[in-house]
Each structure stands twice: as structure tokens, then as C-alpha cells.
Amino acid sequence: MAGGSAVQMGVGMISSTVLQTLENYVPRENILLQEPMSRHTTFRIGGEADCFVEIENAEQLIHLRRYLQMVELPCMVLGNGSNLLVSDRGYRGVVLHVGPRMQQIRVQGDRMVVQAGALMSQVAAAACEQGLTGLEFASGIPGTLGGGAIMNAGAYGGEISQVAAQVKVVDREGNLLELDNATMEFGYRTSAIKQQPFTVVEVTLQLAFGERESIQGRMEELAARRREKQPLEYPSAGSTFKRPEGYYAGELIMKSGLRGYQIGGARVSDKHCGFIINTGKATCEDVRDLIAHVQERVKDCFGVDLETEVIYVE
């Protein structure tokens, strides 16, 4: 790590030199120390990050990725935290937040060029306002478009792969790359960059012109279905498990007798067994123990291995 006197942050350490260098690239008010990750995940779970940086543009991200790579300081990129389970011990390193300060949307005919920090629900609403169809499925997905591109987020028969024309990313060395739809190699809840140290900074969406009233009606229909079937009143990370081939995770969990099963503050939702919810004071370990129990029970009952959609961060 770079030299200089140390600034104590929880159980982590970061040198004053690193802090001063970060301030060369982003405003000081964008840098938070000992920031609880529970404030930045939809699970509302997670200990303190040593350093939490609000990113405003691709240039800042490029400089920071290059610098943090050079000094070998651990870093992670965060969107809306809608599919993350962060350790109760927090994160020892720098969190780069691509969020509310990077959510510009530009409309170019039937295309939308969107910064990665924009929420998918926000982008879907903007598309509807412009009379553009193709994003109705995304209106209730809680993540950012950047995270959605990485995970190929989808719902109700639609997914990002159907509309993503181009994805701009920054690699670990700070190089800006442009990937087209084929290069992204989209699959079920995955893409070519899911396991790569790439950060999405912008996505170009290819949509189609439609009737605004029809688009709005479809979005309202899907919203009603979500309210009816999903435990939106509790913190969660959405669907906890990927859909196993030939099955539905929630149905397997229910048939295993685990509806409402609880460990600590973590509970299998009574409304939709595919969701693990935070009833108010769940810890990361509560959720991890419950996930493991669910996986073991479903395996015993049906011989099916449930793979998590939720990503564990420590």
C-alpha cells in the first residue's frame, strides 16, 4: 500500500496518501469513511466499508481503477446493491458506487443511451414517457442498468439481452471498451463480463416506437402482479435462487415444507418462497445459514441443487 500516515477505519486501514490521491480525482464530499453497507443494499444488511466513493462520471472511474490497481488496494463496484449480501464484518477496501450521480438518460430516436447508475425502473419510466416499448419488463426490477447488463436481468419474459445494443465498460487497468450484443454473450442471469473485472459505465438500448398508453398499461399490469406475488414490504435481494432447469425454485422450497421457515431475522417469505427476507434485524450469517438450510432440504427432497442469484461480499 502507498505510504503515509494511516487513517483508522473500523478494522481496516487506509493510508492518508491513498485518501489524498482519491481527493485528486473526486470531490472530498463524495468520499465516505466507515460507511455502513447496510445503507446501500436492498437487504439492508452489511457492515462498514473502509472507504465508499460516489462516482460521477466515467473519467473518475477510469482514474480510480488505474490507481487502485497500481497500489493493489482491494476495490469493488456497487450499483443499487439489489443482489448483494454483504458480510457483517463489512468490506476491507474501497467501494466505488456507480449510482445516483451517474444516471443520465439520452434519447436518440428509438435508442436510449443511459449511464450505468440509472435504476432500471427509472429507465423504463423514461422509455414509456418517450413512447418507446421493450423495457416494460424492467419497470419493477430494483437494480441499476449497469448491474442489469452484467446479470442479464429479466422478468416476465423480457431481459436486458433483448434490448442492449452496446455496453461500455472500464477494465481493471482503466481502459474504456465498447462491447456489442454478441460480444456480451448473454445467458440466463449472466453475461461475458460477469466474471470479468469490468465496470459498466453506459448502455445503449435499442427499443421500438409504441403507443404510450399501451406501454403504461403493461407496466401497471406487471406492477400489480409483483405486489400480489412478491414480498415487497420487506428488505430482500429479490429472487434468492436461480431457476433450476425444469423447475421453479419457489415451488421446490414450498414443497420442501419451508414456507415461513426462519433463522434469526432471516425468513423464507410466506408470500413467495423464492424470496428470503429480512424481517428487521437479520444478519448476514442469518441469511447465509438459511440459504444453506434451504439448499440442503431441497437437495434431500428433490435431488435438485439450488444456485443462488445473490452474491456474497466480504
Coordinates of C-alpha atoms in Angstrom, one line a residue, residues 10 54 58 79 157 174 189 191 238 291:
G10 CA -13.3 0.3 11.6
E54 CA -19.6 8.2 -5.1
A58 CA -16.5 7.5 -16.5
G79 CA -24.8 -0.3 -8.1
G157 CA -40.4 -12.9 -20.4
G174 CA -8.8 1.8 -16.6
R189 CA -28.7 -14.3 -15.5
S191 CA -23.0 -12.4 -19.5
G238 CA -35.2 -10.3 -4.9
I291 CA -29.7 -20.3 2.3

